[in-house]
Short mmCIF file of C-alpha atoms and ligand atoms in Angstrom, two decimals:
data_model
loop_
_atom_site.label_atom_id
_atom_site.label_comp_id
_atom_site.label_asym_id
_atom_site.label_seq_id
_atom_site.Cartn_x
_atom_site.Cartn_y
_atom_site.Cartn_z
CA MET A 1 0.00 0.00 0.00
CA ILE A 2 1.48 3.35 -0.91
CA GLN A 3 2.04 5.62 2.04
CA GLU A 4 0.71 8.82 0.46
CA LYS A 5 -2.88 7.64 1.01
CA GLN A 6 -2.33 7.66 4.75
CA ILE A 7 -1.54 11.37 4.93
CA LEU A 8 -4.18 12.69 2.53
CA ASN A 9 -7.39 11.48 0.98
CA ILE A 10 -5.84 11.88 -2.44
CA GLU A 11 -8.76 10.55 -4.53
CA LYS A 12 -11.10 13.06 -2.93
CA ILE A 13 -8.62 15.89 -3.33
CA ARG A 14 -7.99 15.11 -6.99
CA ALA A 15 -11.73 15.01 -7.67
CA ASP A 16 -11.90 18.62 -6.44
CA PHE A 17 -9.60 19.80 -9.28
CA PRO A 18 -11.53 19.47 -12.56
CA ILE A 19 -8.49 20.01 -14.80
CA LEU A 20 -6.69 16.98 -13.37
CA SER A 21 -9.05 14.64 -15.19
CA ARG A 22 -8.32 16.02 -18.65
CA GLN A 23 -6.12 14.44 -21.27
CA VAL A 24 -3.17 16.10 -22.95
CA ASN A 25 -1.91 14.73 -26.26
CA GLY A 26 -4.12 11.71 -25.73
CA LYS A 27 -2.63 10.89 -22.32
CA PRO A 28 -3.83 11.64 -18.80
CA LEU A 29 -2.41 14.98 -17.70
CA VAL A 30 0.48 14.80 -15.26
CA TYR A 31 0.80 18.37 -14.06
CA PHE A 32 4.22 19.00 -12.53
CA ASP A 33 4.45 22.74 -13.24
CA ASN A 34 3.04 23.86 -9.92
CA GLY A 35 5.95 26.24 -9.33
CA ALA A 36 4.75 28.30 -12.29
CA THR A 37 1.11 28.20 -11.21
CA SER A 38 -1.06 25.72 -9.32
CA GLN A 39 -4.35 24.28 -10.51
CA LYS A 40 -7.60 25.46 -8.91
CA PRO A 41 -10.15 23.49 -6.91
CA GLN A 42 -13.85 23.70 -7.77
CA GLU A 43 -14.50 25.84 -4.66
CA VAL A 44 -12.25 28.60 -6.03
CA ILE A 45 -13.76 28.36 -9.52
CA ASP A 46 -17.25 28.54 -7.97
CA VAL A 47 -16.44 31.65 -5.94
CA ILE A 48 -15.27 33.45 -9.09
CA ASP A 49 -18.30 32.30 -11.05
CA ARG A 50 -20.74 33.24 -8.27
CA TYR A 51 -19.20 36.66 -7.82
CA TYR A 52 -19.73 37.66 -11.43
CA GLN A 53 -23.17 36.05 -11.61
CA ASN A 54 -24.59 37.48 -8.38
CA GLU A 55 -22.37 39.86 -6.49
CA ASN A 56 -20.34 41.97 -8.93
CA SER A 57 -19.93 45.52 -7.74
CA ASN A 58 -17.14 47.96 -6.90
CA ILE A 59 -15.91 48.18 -3.31
CA HIS A 60 -15.31 50.96 -0.75
CA ARG A 61 -17.39 53.33 -2.88
CA GLY A 62 -21.07 52.53 -3.08
CA ILE A 63 -23.79 52.87 -0.49
CA HIS A 64 -25.98 50.42 -2.39
CA THR A 65 -26.41 46.85 -1.19
CA LEU A 66 -24.29 45.11 -3.82
CA SER A 67 -21.35 47.39 -3.18
CA GLN A 68 -21.61 46.91 0.56
CA GLU A 69 -21.79 43.14 0.17
CA ALA A 70 -18.75 43.14 -2.09
CA THR A 71 -16.85 45.39 0.33
CA THR A 72 -17.65 43.11 3.26
CA ALA A 73 -16.62 40.01 1.32
CA TYR A 74 -13.34 41.60 0.22
CA GLU A 75 -12.48 42.77 3.74
CA GLU A 76 -13.36 39.33 5.11
CA ALA A 77 -10.91 37.87 2.58
CA ARG A 78 -8.23 40.11 4.06
CA LEU A 79 -8.98 38.62 7.49
CA VAL A 80 -8.66 35.09 6.11
CA VAL A 81 -5.19 35.90 4.81
CA GLN A 82 -4.22 37.63 8.06
CA LYS A 83 -5.11 34.54 10.05
CA PHE A 84 -3.35 32.25 7.57
CA ILE A 85 0.03 33.94 7.96
CA ASN A 86 -0.63 35.00 11.57
CA ALA A 87 -0.16 38.74 11.07
CA LYS A 88 -0.90 40.98 14.03
CA HIS A 89 -3.23 43.39 12.20
CA GLU A 90 -5.51 43.04 9.21
CA HIS A 91 -4.30 46.39 7.83
CA GLU A 92 -0.83 44.86 7.49
CA MET A 93 -2.21 42.84 4.53
CA ILE A 94 -1.84 44.83 1.31
CA PHE A 95 -3.61 43.31 -1.67
CA THR A 96 -1.27 43.39 -4.67
CA SER A 97 -1.20 41.90 -8.16
CA GLY A 98 1.21 39.20 -6.94
CA THR A 99 4.70 38.69 -5.56
CA THR A 100 6.20 40.87 -8.28
CA GLY A 101 3.77 43.67 -7.46
CA GLY A 102 4.58 43.44 -3.75
CA ILE A 103 8.34 43.51 -4.19
CA ASN A 104 8.16 46.44 -6.61
CA LEU A 105 6.02 48.30 -4.08
CA VAL A 106 8.61 47.83 -1.33
CA ALA A 107 11.64 48.51 -3.54
CA SER A 108 10.08 51.75 -4.76
CA SER A 109 8.54 53.08 -1.52
CA PHE A 110 11.22 51.82 0.86
CA GLY A 111 13.92 52.94 -1.57
CA LYS A 112 12.47 56.46 -1.81
CA LYS A 113 12.34 56.81 1.94
CA PHE A 114 15.38 54.94 3.21
CA LEU A 115 18.00 54.48 0.47
CA ASN A 116 20.74 57.01 -0.10
CA LYS A 117 24.01 57.09 -1.95
CA GLY A 118 26.40 54.40 -0.70
CA ASP A 119 23.71 52.43 1.18
CA GLU A 120 23.60 48.70 0.57
CA VAL A 121 20.88 46.23 -0.36
CA ILE A 122 21.59 42.50 0.09
CA ILE A 123 19.98 39.76 -2.01
CA SER A 124 21.14 36.19 -2.76
CA THR A 125 22.33 34.33 -5.85
CA MET A 126 19.16 32.23 -5.98
CA GLU A 127 16.70 35.14 -6.33
CA HIS A 128 13.95 35.23 -8.93
CA HIS A 129 14.25 38.18 -11.33
CA SER A 130 11.33 39.74 -9.41
CA ASN A 131 13.59 40.02 -6.39
CA ILE A 132 16.60 41.28 -8.34
CA VAL A 133 15.47 43.78 -10.94
CA PRO A 134 13.33 46.07 -8.71
CA TRP A 135 16.34 46.40 -6.37
CA GLN A 136 18.71 47.08 -9.25
CA MET A 137 16.36 49.79 -10.50
CA ILE A 138 16.08 51.58 -7.16
CA CYS A 139 19.80 51.16 -6.38
CA GLU A 140 20.63 52.78 -9.70
CA GLU A 141 18.25 55.64 -9.00
CA LYS A 142 19.56 56.23 -5.48
CA GLY A 143 23.25 55.42 -5.96
CA ALA A 144 22.93 52.48 -3.58
CA VAL A 145 24.91 49.26 -3.96
CA LEU A 146 23.49 45.77 -4.53
CA LYS A 147 25.37 42.98 -2.73
CA VAL A 148 24.79 39.29 -3.46
CA VAL A 149 25.18 36.42 -1.00
CA PRO A 150 26.74 33.43 -2.78
CA ILE A 151 25.55 29.83 -2.54
CA ASN A 152 27.37 26.49 -2.39
CA ASP A 153 27.25 23.72 -5.03
CA LYS A 154 24.25 22.12 -3.31
CA GLY A 155 22.36 25.38 -3.72
CA GLU A 156 22.50 26.49 -0.10
CA PHE A 157 22.72 30.06 1.17
CA LEU A 158 26.18 30.72 2.61
CA MET A 159 25.56 32.17 6.05
CA GLU A 160 29.22 33.00 6.72
CA GLU A 161 29.37 35.03 3.48
CA TYR A 162 26.17 36.81 4.51
CA ASP A 163 27.80 37.68 7.85
CA LYS A 164 30.66 39.26 5.95
CA LEU A 165 28.36 41.33 3.70
CA LEU A 166 26.10 42.62 6.50
CA SER A 167 27.21 45.98 7.83
CA GLU A 168 25.92 49.29 9.18
CA ASN A 169 25.49 50.29 5.51
CA THR A 170 22.95 47.52 4.90
CA LYS A 171 19.50 49.07 4.72
CA ILE A 172 17.46 46.11 3.54
CA VAL A 173 17.94 42.39 2.93
CA ALA A 174 15.64 40.77 0.35
CA VAL A 175 15.79 36.98 0.05
CA THR A 176 13.59 34.18 -1.09
CA HIS A 177 12.09 31.80 1.46
CA VAL A 178 12.11 28.90 -1.02
CA SER A 179 14.01 28.90 -4.31
CA ASN A 180 11.73 28.30 -7.32
CA THR A 181 14.56 26.70 -9.27
CA LEU A 182 16.43 24.70 -6.63
CA GLY A 183 13.76 24.07 -4.02
CA THR A 184 16.16 25.23 -1.30
CA ILE A 185 14.41 26.32 1.90
CA ASN A 186 16.43 29.19 3.27
CA PRO A 187 17.04 29.74 7.01
CA VAL A 188 15.06 32.96 6.85
CA LYS A 189 14.58 33.32 10.59
CA GLU A 190 18.32 33.48 11.13
CA ILE A 191 18.75 35.76 8.11
CA ILE A 192 16.14 38.13 9.57
CA GLN A 193 17.65 38.12 13.08
CA LYS A 194 21.11 38.92 11.76
CA ALA A 195 19.83 41.78 9.58
CA HIS A 196 17.90 43.26 12.50
CA GLN A 197 21.03 43.17 14.65
CA LYS A 198 22.60 45.52 12.11
CA GLY A 199 19.49 47.71 11.99
CA ALA A 200 18.50 46.55 8.48
CA TYR A 201 14.96 45.70 7.35
CA VAL A 202 14.07 42.40 5.70
CA LEU A 203 11.77 41.44 2.84
CA ILE A 204 11.05 37.76 2.26
CA ASP A 205 9.89 36.55 -1.15
CA GLY A 206 7.41 33.88 -0.13
CA ALA A 207 6.08 33.00 -3.60
CA GLN A 208 7.23 29.37 -3.35
CA ALA A 209 6.91 28.99 0.41
CA VAL A 210 3.32 29.88 1.30
CA PRO A 211 1.83 27.14 -0.93
CA HIS A 212 3.94 24.45 0.73
CA THR A 213 4.76 25.29 4.33
CA LYS A 214 3.36 27.06 7.39
CA VAL A 215 4.34 30.72 7.39
CA ASP A 216 3.99 32.77 10.57
CA VAL A 217 5.12 36.33 9.92
CA GLN A 218 5.17 37.26 13.61
CA GLU A 219 7.34 34.29 14.45
CA LEU A 220 9.68 35.09 11.55
CA ASP A 221 9.68 38.76 12.57
CA CYS A 222 10.18 39.83 8.91
CA ASP A 223 9.35 43.41 7.97
CA PHE A 224 7.81 42.46 4.61
CA TYR A 225 6.60 39.17 3.18
CA ALA A 226 5.32 38.93 -0.42
CA PHE A 227 3.43 36.10 -2.14
CA SER A 228 1.08 35.31 -5.05
CA GLY A 229 -2.41 33.82 -5.01
CA HIS A 230 -2.06 31.81 -8.19
CA LYS A 231 0.69 29.52 -6.89
CA MET A 232 -1.48 28.49 -3.93
CA LEU A 233 -4.73 27.41 -5.62
CA GLY A 234 -6.03 30.97 -6.07
CA PRO A 235 -6.57 33.08 -9.19
CA THR A 236 -3.88 34.98 -11.10
CA GLY A 237 -3.51 38.73 -10.67
CA VAL A 238 -3.79 38.80 -6.89
CA GLY A 239 -1.24 38.55 -4.12
CA ILE A 240 -0.38 39.82 -0.70
CA LEU A 241 2.30 42.07 0.64
CA TYR A 242 2.52 41.76 4.39
CA GLY A 243 4.29 44.66 6.07
CA LYS A 244 4.72 45.50 9.74
CA GLU A 245 2.40 48.33 10.66
CA GLU A 246 5.16 50.57 12.03
CA VAL A 247 7.26 50.08 8.89
CA LEU A 248 4.43 50.54 6.39
CA ASN A 249 3.38 53.71 8.20
CA GLN A 250 6.77 55.24 7.50
CA LEU A 251 6.70 54.54 3.75
CA PRO A 252 5.32 56.93 1.12
CA PRO A 253 2.48 55.63 -1.09
CA TYR A 254 3.50 53.59 -4.13
CA GLN A 255 0.85 54.67 -6.62
CA GLY A 256 -1.62 57.53 -6.59
CA GLY A 257 -5.31 57.21 -7.42
CA GLY A 258 -8.71 56.40 -5.98
CA ASP A 259 -9.04 54.74 -2.57
CA MET A 260 -5.53 55.67 -1.38
CA ILE A 261 -6.48 59.25 -0.50
CA LYS A 262 -8.22 60.98 2.38
CA THR A 263 -8.72 64.37 0.73
CA VAL A 264 -7.60 65.82 -2.58
CA THR A 265 -7.26 69.45 -3.58
CA PHE A 266 -5.13 70.81 -6.40
CA GLU A 267 -2.80 72.19 -3.75
CA LYS A 268 -2.40 69.11 -1.57
CA THR A 269 -3.51 65.51 -1.13
CA THR A 270 -3.65 63.66 2.17
CA TYR A 271 -3.36 59.90 2.20
CA ASN A 272 -5.62 57.17 3.51
CA GLU A 273 -4.86 54.86 6.42
CA LEU A 274 -3.33 51.41 6.00
CA PRO A 275 -3.92 49.25 4.06
CA HIS A 276 -5.71 51.55 1.59
CA LYS A 277 -2.76 53.93 1.32
CA PHE A 278 -1.06 51.22 -0.75
CA GLU A 279 -4.12 50.08 -2.70
CA ALA A 280 -4.75 52.72 -5.36
CA GLY A 281 -7.55 52.09 -7.85
CA THR A 282 -10.14 49.35 -8.17
CA PRO A 283 -8.47 46.15 -6.99
CA ASN A 284 -8.83 42.60 -8.23
CA ILE A 285 -11.92 42.06 -6.09
CA VAL A 286 -12.77 38.58 -7.28
CA GLY A 287 -9.08 37.72 -6.98
CA GLY A 288 -9.21 38.52 -3.27
CA LEU A 289 -12.30 36.37 -2.81
CA GLY A 290 -10.72 33.54 -4.79
CA LEU A 291 -7.56 33.75 -2.70
CA ALA A 292 -9.59 33.47 0.51
CA ALA A 293 -11.40 30.42 -0.90
CA ALA A 294 -8.03 28.89 -1.80
CA ILE A 295 -6.73 29.43 1.72
CA GLN A 296 -9.87 27.91 3.17
CA TYR A 297 -9.28 24.86 0.98
CA MET A 298 -5.66 24.58 2.11
CA ASN A 299 -6.75 24.94 5.73
CA GLU A 300 -9.17 22.05 5.32
CA VAL A 301 -6.44 19.81 3.90
CA GLY A 302 -4.02 21.09 6.55
CA ILE A 303 -0.74 22.81 5.72
CA GLU A 304 1.22 20.32 7.87
CA ASN A 305 -0.33 17.44 5.88
CA ILE A 306 0.47 19.20 2.62
CA GLU A 307 4.08 19.66 3.67
CA ALA A 308 4.54 16.07 4.86
CA TYR A 309 2.90 14.61 1.78
CA GLU A 310 4.86 16.76 -0.68
CA HIS A 311 8.05 15.84 1.14
CA GLU A 312 7.29 12.18 0.47
CA LEU A 313 6.66 12.92 -3.19
CA LEU A 314 9.96 14.78 -3.48
CA SER A 315 11.95 12.02 -1.75
CA TYR A 316 10.38 9.38 -3.95
CA ALA A 317 10.97 11.34 -7.18
CA THR A 318 14.56 12.13 -6.19
CA VAL A 319 15.41 8.46 -5.62
CA GLN A 320 13.75 7.44 -8.90
CA ILE A 321 15.30 10.13 -11.09
CA LYS A 322 18.80 9.36 -9.84
CA LYS A 323 18.47 5.91 -11.42
CA ILE A 324 18.35 7.44 -14.90
CA GLU A 325 21.70 7.67 -16.65
CA ARG A 326 23.25 11.10 -17.36
CA ILE A 327 20.85 12.93 -15.04
CA ARG A 328 22.27 15.56 -12.74
CA ILE A 329 20.07 17.16 -10.09
CA ILE A 330 20.55 20.91 -9.70
CA GLY A 331 19.74 21.86 -6.12
CA GLU A 332 20.49 19.29 -3.45
CA ALA A 333 20.07 21.37 -0.33
CA THR A 334 19.47 19.53 2.93
CA GLN A 335 16.28 21.55 3.43
CA LYS A 336 14.18 21.36 0.25
CA ALA A 337 10.60 21.97 -0.84
CA SER A 338 8.91 20.01 -3.62
CA VAL A 339 11.02 21.14 -6.58
CA LEU A 340 13.15 18.77 -8.63
CA SER A 341 15.40 20.53 -11.14
CA PHE A 342 17.71 18.51 -13.34
CA VAL A 343 19.86 18.56 -16.43
CA VAL A 344 20.77 15.73 -18.74
CA ASP A 345 24.35 16.22 -19.77
CA GLY A 346 24.62 16.69 -23.53
CA THR A 347 20.98 17.70 -24.08
CA HIS A 348 18.98 20.92 -23.84
CA PRO A 349 16.29 20.99 -21.12
CA SER A 350 13.61 22.18 -23.53
CA ASP A 351 14.07 19.02 -25.66
CA ILE A 352 13.25 16.92 -22.59
CA GLY A 353 10.25 19.15 -21.85
CA MET A 354 8.90 18.86 -25.39
CA ILE A 355 9.25 15.08 -25.55
CA ILE A 356 7.58 14.42 -22.22
CA ASP A 357 4.78 16.88 -23.04
CA LYS A 358 3.84 14.51 -25.86
CA LEU A 359 3.36 11.91 -23.13
CA GLY A 360 1.06 14.19 -21.14
CA VAL A 361 3.65 15.37 -18.62
CA ALA A 362 3.86 19.13 -18.00
CA ILE A 363 7.11 20.46 -16.54
CA ARG A 364 8.90 23.78 -16.94
CA THR A 365 12.21 24.13 -18.73
CA GLY A 366 14.59 27.06 -19.07
CA HIS A 367 16.12 29.56 -16.66
CA HIS A 368 12.96 29.91 -14.52
CA CYS A 369 13.51 33.68 -14.27
CA THR A 370 16.74 33.02 -12.36
CA GLU A 371 19.39 33.74 -14.99
CA PRO A 372 22.15 34.70 -12.53
CA LEU A 373 21.57 31.38 -10.76
CA MET A 374 21.93 29.52 -14.04
CA ASN A 375 25.20 31.37 -14.61
CA ARG A 376 26.35 30.26 -11.14
CA PHE A 377 25.87 26.63 -12.20
CA ASN A 378 27.19 27.33 -15.68
CA ILE A 379 24.11 25.88 -17.39
CA PRO A 380 21.58 27.45 -19.79
CA GLY A 381 18.62 26.13 -17.84
CA THR A 382 17.10 23.10 -16.15
CA ALA A 383 14.12 20.83 -16.55
CA ARG A 384 12.01 21.39 -13.44
CA ALA A 385 9.27 19.22 -11.97
CA SER A 386 7.44 20.97 -9.14
CA PHE A 387 4.93 18.99 -7.13
CA SER A 388 1.72 19.84 -5.34
CA PHE A 389 -0.30 17.88 -2.80
CA TYR A 390 -2.73 16.73 -5.49
CA ASN A 391 0.07 14.87 -7.31
CA THR A 392 0.74 11.18 -6.73
CA LYS A 393 3.57 8.66 -6.76
CA GLU A 394 1.86 6.99 -9.73
CA GLU A 395 2.24 10.27 -11.62
CA ILE A 396 5.90 10.36 -10.65
CA ASP A 397 6.27 6.88 -12.15
CA VAL A 398 4.76 8.16 -15.42
CA PHE A 399 7.09 11.16 -15.34
CA ILE A 400 10.17 9.01 -14.68
CA GLN A 401 9.31 6.67 -17.56
CA ALA A 402 8.77 9.67 -19.82
CA VAL A 403 12.13 11.21 -18.86
CA GLU A 404 13.86 7.85 -19.38
CA ARG A 405 12.37 7.66 -22.83
CA ALA A 406 13.41 11.24 -23.65
CA VAL A 407 16.96 10.61 -22.45
CA LYS A 408 17.20 7.52 -24.70
CA MET A 409 15.82 9.41 -27.69
CA LEU A 410 18.29 12.25 -27.17
CA ARG A 411 21.31 9.99 -26.79
N1 C6P B 1 7.96 31.96 -10.37
C1 C6P B 1 8.15 29.94 -11.69
O1 C6P B 1 7.81 29.19 -12.62
P1 C6P B 1 4.52 36.36 -9.78
O2 C6P B 1 4.82 36.20 -11.24
O3 C6P B 1 4.54 37.80 -9.34
O4 C6P B 1 3.30 35.61 -9.34
O5 C6P B 1 5.72 35.61 -9.00
C2 C6P B 1 7.05 35.97 -9.24
C3 C6P B 1 7.97 35.11 -8.46
C4 C6P B 1 8.71 35.67 -7.44
N2 C6P B 1 9.50 34.93 -6.66
C5 C6P B 1 9.62 33.60 -6.83
C6 C6P B 1 10.50 32.81 -5.90
C7 C6P B 1 8.91 32.97 -7.85
O6 C6P B 1 9.02 31.66 -8.01
C8 C6P B 1 8.08 33.74 -8.71
C9 C6P B 1 7.37 33.11 -9.86
C10 C6P B 1 7.36 31.20 -11.44
O7 C6P B 1 9.08 29.66 -10.96
C11 C6P B 1 7.15 31.97 -12.70
S1 C6P B 1 8.65 32.64 -13.31
#
C-alpha cells in the first residue's frame, strides 16, 4: 500500500480539481508545473463564477447593497489571509497583483524613503528576477549598492558570506524563502535576526513557500513578506504584501489614485490609512475572494499534511530520477521543498520538456527567471518538476518513464 494515502485522501482531493481529469496529447495529464502556477479546486472556480453572476460591484465606494456586500466580502478575505500567515493586524495585509507587485512596491517606496548614496541592499544568488530587478532599479536611481550572498554547489545560502556582507550600511535584505529553481528552503529566521542586529529591514519573497509550508510572519519577525495567489490554488492577478504596521506607516504611497487618498485638492492631497494607502484604484476584487477560498481549501487539507505529503513525493521522485543515466540534479540542499530541477548532460532541457509533453507530462524548462543562478551553475537552464499535494507517486512513475524515454531518444 502506498504511504501517500495515509496522509491525505488523495482521490477526494484530486476530484476537487476538474483540470486533473483532462487528457493532454491523448494521455492523462500529469501536471508538474506547480511552481509556475497551481491548478484550482472547484471551490475557487465557484467563488469566481458566483461573484460575477450574483455579487459583482465595486468596493469601498457605493452605499448600495451590492457594493456593501462586495466590500464586506473583500475585507473578510483580508482577514482570512491575516489569520493564515498570523499577522498581528488586518491592515498589514496589502492586496497586490502578486509577488512581483509586492516587491516592486517595497523597492520603490522603501527605496524612496530609506535608500541614499552608498547604502547597501543585500539579495542572494538564488533570487527570482522579481527580487533582483526592482532592487537594481532603485539602487541605480539612489546610488545604492546591490550585494549578493553566494551559494554552495548544493544550492545552499552561505551564512558565513552573509555575515561578511552585512554591515551598518545595509538598509534592507531581500531573500527568497524557497528557491523556485532549486527548491532550497532558506534559514530565513536566522537571516532576519542577523539583519535586525545591524538595523536593516528584511523582505522575504514567499512565492514558493506559502503554498507548501506554514508561514507565521510574527514568528519570523520579517518586515515584509510577499506572495502570489495563483501559486497556492487561487486566481492569477492577486497577491499579498505583508508589512509590519510601524514600517508601512513610515513609507510613502507607491501609486496615486482612488481609494488611497483621504482628501484631494489641487494644492495638496492627504493619504488614507493602512492598508488603503497602498491600494490605489479598483483592486482585483474577485481575486481577493478567490484567494480566501483557496486558503480555506488549504486549511481544510491542513498545511502540515500538505508539507509532509509533498516531502514524500519529493523524496520518492529524487530516488527514482537518480536511477536514470546522465541525469544531474541541480539543487540538493538539505532543506528542500517540492522542486526537482535537473539537467541531462549533452541535451537541452527544452528538448526533454517537449518530448515528455507529448506523453502528457507538463514540466517547466529554461532559466525559470533566475538567470544569474543559471550562470552560477554554468548551465543554460534546467528541466524542473514541481509537485503539489494533489500529485501522486503513480504520476511520478509516469514522469520518470517519460524522462527515461526522452533521455534515450536524445542519446
Ligand atoms: N515563479 C516559476 O515558474 P509572480 O509572477 O509575481 O506571481 O511571481 C514571481 C515570483 C517571485 N518569486 C519567486 C520565488 C517565484 O518563483 C516567482 C514566480 C514562477 O518559478 C514563474 S517565473
